[in-house]
XYZ file of N, CA and C in Angstrom:
336
model
N 1.580 15.889 9.223
C 1.341 16.056 7.782
C 2.079 14.842 7.102
N 1.413 14.326 6.151
C 1.948 13.161 5.447
C 2.774 13.612 4.276
N 3.710 12.835 3.912
C 4.619 13.123 2.748
C 4.575 11.844 1.760
N 4.757 12.230 0.566
C 4.810 11.231 -0.493
C 6.095 11.263 -1.184
N 6.752 10.088 -1.350
C 8.072 10.038 -2.042
C 7.904 8.786 -2.977
N 8.967 8.590 -3.742
C 8.977 7.425 -4.677
C 10.391 6.991 -4.892
N 10.518 5.617 -5.127
C 11.813 5.023 -5.517
C 12.133 5.495 -6.935
N 13.470 5.386 -7.267
C 13.833 5.773 -8.647
C 13.236 4.765 -9.663
N 13.191 3.457 -9.213
C 12.511 2.534 -10.152
C 11.078 2.830 -10.410
N 10.413 3.307 -9.401
C 8.987 3.738 -9.652
C 8.905 4.855 -10.603
N 9.778 5.816 -10.450
C 9.758 7.006 -11.266
C 9.955 6.633 -12.765
N 10.887 5.631 -13.028
C 11.128 5.138 -14.392
C 9.880 4.459 -14.946
N 9.234 3.594 -14.067
C 8.047 2.919 -14.545
C 6.905 3.875 -14.770
N 6.753 4.918 -13.939
C 5.666 5.894 -14.129
C 5.946 6.689 -15.425
N 7.146 7.027 -15.660
C 7.442 7.809 -16.870
C 7.121 6.998 -18.194
N 7.460 5.690 -18.187
C 7.286 4.847 -19.269
C 5.735 4.657 -19.465
N 5.032 4.292 -18.363
C 3.649 4.064 -18.475
C 2.839 5.312 -18.824
N 3.289 6.496 -18.320
C 2.484 7.617 -18.538
C 2.542 8.129 -20.049
N 3.573 7.658 -20.837
C 3.560 7.850 -22.276
C 2.424 7.060 -22.923
N 2.169 5.903 -22.437
C 1.165 4.978 -23.034
C -0.264 5.377 -22.458
N -0.311 5.814 -21.199
C -1.488 6.175 -20.507
C -1.440 7.542 -19.885
N -1.762 8.614 -20.714
C -1.412 9.955 -20.370
C -2.108 10.534 -19.035
N -3.192 9.872 -18.715
C -3.782 10.433 -17.451
C -3.285 9.738 -16.172
N -2.276 8.823 -16.294
C -1.831 8.070 -15.125
C -1.292 8.933 -14.011
N -0.523 9.933 -14.318
C 0.150 10.796 -13.202
C -0.946 11.445 -12.442
N -1.982 12.056 -13.098
C -3.080 12.689 -12.386
C -4.014 11.616 -11.674
N -4.078 10.428 -12.279
C -4.863 9.373 -11.563
C -4.280 8.971 -10.234
N -2.801 8.883 -10.204
C -2.196 8.555 -9.063
C -2.251 9.782 -8.006
N -2.248 10.962 -8.532
C -2.376 12.133 -7.679
C -3.698 12.170 -7.100
N -4.668 11.695 -7.724
C -6.080 11.680 -7.261
C -6.280 10.765 -5.997
N -5.407 9.766 -5.879
C -5.597 8.795 -4.876
C -4.919 9.337 -3.451
N -4.105 10.391 -3.563
C -3.404 10.920 -2.432
C -4.389 11.321 -1.307
N -5.505 12.078 -1.564
C -6.437 12.405 -0.460
C -7.031 11.178 0.196
N -7.246 10.136 -0.568
C -7.841 8.885 0.079
C -6.781 8.232 0.948
N -5.530 8.283 0.531
C -4.420 7.708 1.397
C -4.274 8.544 2.655
N -4.376 9.834 2.553
C -4.237 10.762 3.780
C -5.329 10.396 4.753
N -6.520 10.195 4.259
C -7.681 9.912 5.198
C -7.624 8.487 5.674
N -7.213 7.570 4.876
C -7.226 6.142 5.286
C -5.995 5.477 4.638
N -4.837 5.506 5.378
C -3.545 5.138 4.788
C -3.467 3.709 4.301
N -4.194 2.787 4.865
C -4.138 1.430 4.478
C -5.300 1.145 3.503
N -6.139 2.126 3.211
C -7.214 2.023 2.266
C -8.442 1.301 2.931
N -9.463 1.246 2.118
C -10.690 0.627 2.519
C -11.214 -0.070 1.217
N -11.963 -1.194 1.525
C -12.550 -1.853 0.427
C -11.648 -2.903 -0.251
N -12.231 -3.514 -1.299
C -11.524 -4.587 -1.908
C -10.281 -4.250 -2.818
N -10.255 -2.945 -3.162
C -9.127 -2.471 -4.039
C -7.818 -2.321 -3.333
N -7.775 -2.400 -1.954
C -6.637 -2.264 -1.174
C -6.231 -3.673 -0.565
N -5.058 -4.071 -0.690
C -4.579 -5.337 -0.088
C -3.214 -5.059 0.601
N -3.136 -5.443 1.926
C -1.871 -5.353 2.640
C -1.102 -6.476 2.212
N 0.028 -6.309 1.597
C 0.913 -7.356 1.029
C 1.879 -7.902 2.136
N 2.367 -6.927 2.930
C 3.389 -7.304 3.892
C 3.378 -6.298 5.030
N 3.781 -6.746 6.140
C 3.975 -5.907 7.382
C 5.267 -6.120 7.984
N 6.042 -5.134 8.194
C 7.323 -5.254 8.930
C 7.512 -4.018 9.839
N 7.355 -4.397 11.127
C 7.422 -3.313 12.067
C 6.358 -2.186 11.924
N 6.878 -0.985 11.735
C 5.893 0.119 11.520
C 5.591 0.306 10.050
N 6.049 -0.480 9.203
C 5.767 -0.370 7.723
C 4.857 -1.342 7.178
N 3.865 -0.906 6.452
C 2.939 -1.786 5.759
C 3.047 -1.562 4.261
N 3.175 -2.618 3.552
C 3.267 -2.594 2.067
C 1.861 -2.909 1.638
N 1.415 -2.002 0.708
C -0.001 -2.063 0.325
C -0.096 -2.027 -1.271
N -1.001 -2.906 -1.767
C -1.194 -2.931 -3.149
C -2.629 -2.377 -3.427
N -2.731 -1.544 -4.358
C -4.135 -0.907 -4.663
C -4.253 -0.786 -6.162
N -5.510 -1.079 -6.513
C -5.890 -0.968 -7.919
C -6.325 0.533 -8.153
N -5.622 1.279 -9.007
C -5.890 2.640 -9.321
C -6.654 2.765 -10.549
N -7.761 3.383 -10.603
C -8.603 3.490 -11.796
C -7.833 4.547 -12.724
N -7.589 4.020 -13.903
C -6.846 4.890 -14.854
C -7.857 5.368 -15.953
N -8.018 6.621 -16.084
C -8.948 7.193 -17.099
C -8.547 6.750 -18.503
N -7.324 6.713 -18.800
C -6.833 6.315 -20.165
C -7.126 4.774 -20.517
N -7.383 3.994 -19.393
C -7.605 2.603 -19.678
C -9.158 2.289 -19.574
N -9.966 3.306 -19.319
C -11.387 3.254 -19.151
C -11.768 2.199 -18.119
N -11.998 0.916 -18.476
C -12.546 -0.011 -17.427
C -11.455 -0.857 -16.752
N -10.221 -0.539 -17.045
C -9.203 -1.355 -16.399
C -8.369 -0.483 -15.464
N -7.523 -1.135 -14.735
C -6.878 -0.374 -13.764
C -5.252 -0.649 -13.682
N -4.616 0.189 -12.974
C -3.126 0.068 -12.791
C -2.863 -0.305 -11.403
N -1.876 -1.109 -11.115
C -1.507 -1.538 -9.782
C -0.465 -0.601 -9.187
N -0.667 -0.083 -7.959
C 0.248 0.764 -7.262
C 0.618 0.027 -6.019
N 1.976 -0.085 -5.922
C 2.506 -0.708 -4.544
C 3.165 0.481 -3.833
N 2.747 0.563 -2.627
C 3.322 1.614 -1.789
C 3.524 1.121 -0.307
N 4.495 1.820 0.293
C 4.776 1.554 1.720
C 4.193 2.682 2.568
N 3.548 2.292 3.617
C 3.076 3.296 4.591
C 3.837 3.140 5.853
N 4.486 4.151 6.250
C 5.318 4.237 7.515
C 4.361 4.878 8.553
N 3.905 4.083 9.455
C 2.931 4.455 10.405
C 3.514 5.472 11.399
N 4.859 5.255 11.734
C 5.511 6.045 12.820
C 5.658 7.468 12.409
N 5.899 7.763 11.057
C 6.106 9.109 10.588
C 5.138 9.559 9.519
N 4.052 8.844 9.343
C 2.968 9.162 8.386
C 3.591 9.509 6.991
N 4.294 8.566 6.476
C 4.971 8.812 5.199
C 4.586 7.716 4.249
N 4.498 8.033 2.949
C 4.132 7.060 1.959
C 5.322 7.050 0.931
N 5.697 5.884 0.582
C 6.771 5.666 -0.417
C 6.243 4.805 -1.555
N 6.155 5.339 -2.742
C 5.650 4.628 -3.891
C 6.750 3.684 -4.378
N 6.496 2.425 -4.404
C 7.494 1.361 -4.728
C 7.413 0.925 -6.172
N 6.238 0.680 -6.649
C 6.055 0.035 -7.947
C 4.815 0.435 -8.558
N 4.715 0.532 -9.879
C 3.475 0.819 -10.611
C 3.521 -0.068 -11.935
N 2.417 -0.778 -12.162
C 2.390 -1.570 -13.358
C 0.964 -1.778 -13.813
N 0.798 -2.057 -15.085
C -0.513 -2.478 -15.709
C -0.670 -3.886 -15.396
N -1.816 -4.276 -14.775
C -1.965 -5.658 -14.473
C -2.169 -6.598 -15.578
N -2.372 -6.111 -16.741
C -2.491 -6.891 -17.859
C -1.140 -7.324 -18.534
N -0.040 -6.598 -18.054
C 1.323 -6.803 -18.425
C 2.049 -7.721 -17.462
N 1.630 -7.608 -16.247
C 2.478 -8.175 -15.165
C 1.426 -8.716 -14.062
N 1.614 -10.021 -13.663
C 0.579 -10.517 -12.709
C 0.804 -10.159 -11.293
N 2.037 -10.057 -10.857
C 2.304 -9.772 -9.414
C 3.331 -8.756 -9.136
N 3.271 -8.154 -7.976
C 4.292 -7.239 -7.622
C 5.717 -7.834 -7.559
N 6.714 -6.900 -7.563
C 8.132 -7.414 -7.508
C 8.511 -7.574 -6.033
N 8.421 -8.782 -5.555
C 8.717 -9.175 -4.180
C 10.132 -8.813 -3.744
N 11.070 -9.011 -4.776
C 12.472 -8.755 -4.411
C 12.694 -7.187 -4.162
N 11.960 -6.315 -4.881
C 12.075 -4.909 -4.692
C 11.520 -4.553 -3.398
N 10.383 -5.217 -3.006
C 9.759 -4.909 -1.674
C 10.698 -5.269 -0.594
N 11.312 -6.435 -0.653
C 12.213 -6.916 0.372
C 13.379 -6.016 0.491
N 13.967 -5.628 -0.652
C 15.078 -4.639 -0.667
C 14.758 -3.391 -0.033
N 13.560 -2.842 -0.275
C 13.136 -1.591 0.352
C 12.966 -1.761 1.866
N 12.372 -2.843 2.262
C 12.175 -3.051 3.728
C 13.558 -3.237 4.408
N 14.524 -3.846 3.832
C 15.901 -3.949 4.359
C 16.510 -2.506 4.522
N 16.233 -1.681 3.558
C 16.824 -0.279 3.564
C 16.108 0.561 4.757
N 15.010 0.135 5.093
C 14.285 0.865 6.217
C 14.874 0.565 7.628
N 15.570 -0.512 7.770
C 16.009 -0.946 9.170
C 17.411 -0.428 9.454
């Protein structure tokens, strides 16, 4: 069985963004069944950003109902060995161009 967790920084970002985009929490929940079926995703909306051992860091565009035709970026880690997902970062791609590489590296260091 797969588990979903999140970093404290992710929780803060989600709380802030969900005030602006009220459907965001449910939009992220809607992607969980997709991740359970295909953990690294399928199609052009999923990009593997980094691989370190049994951990893959993946960036996905999540359709946000509040944004209509635009999307939110979700960065998560997939631990293949224990079928676990860790949400690392969430941001509106109109506000920020790229994921936080330092946060990803820090997370990967904490996994070893």
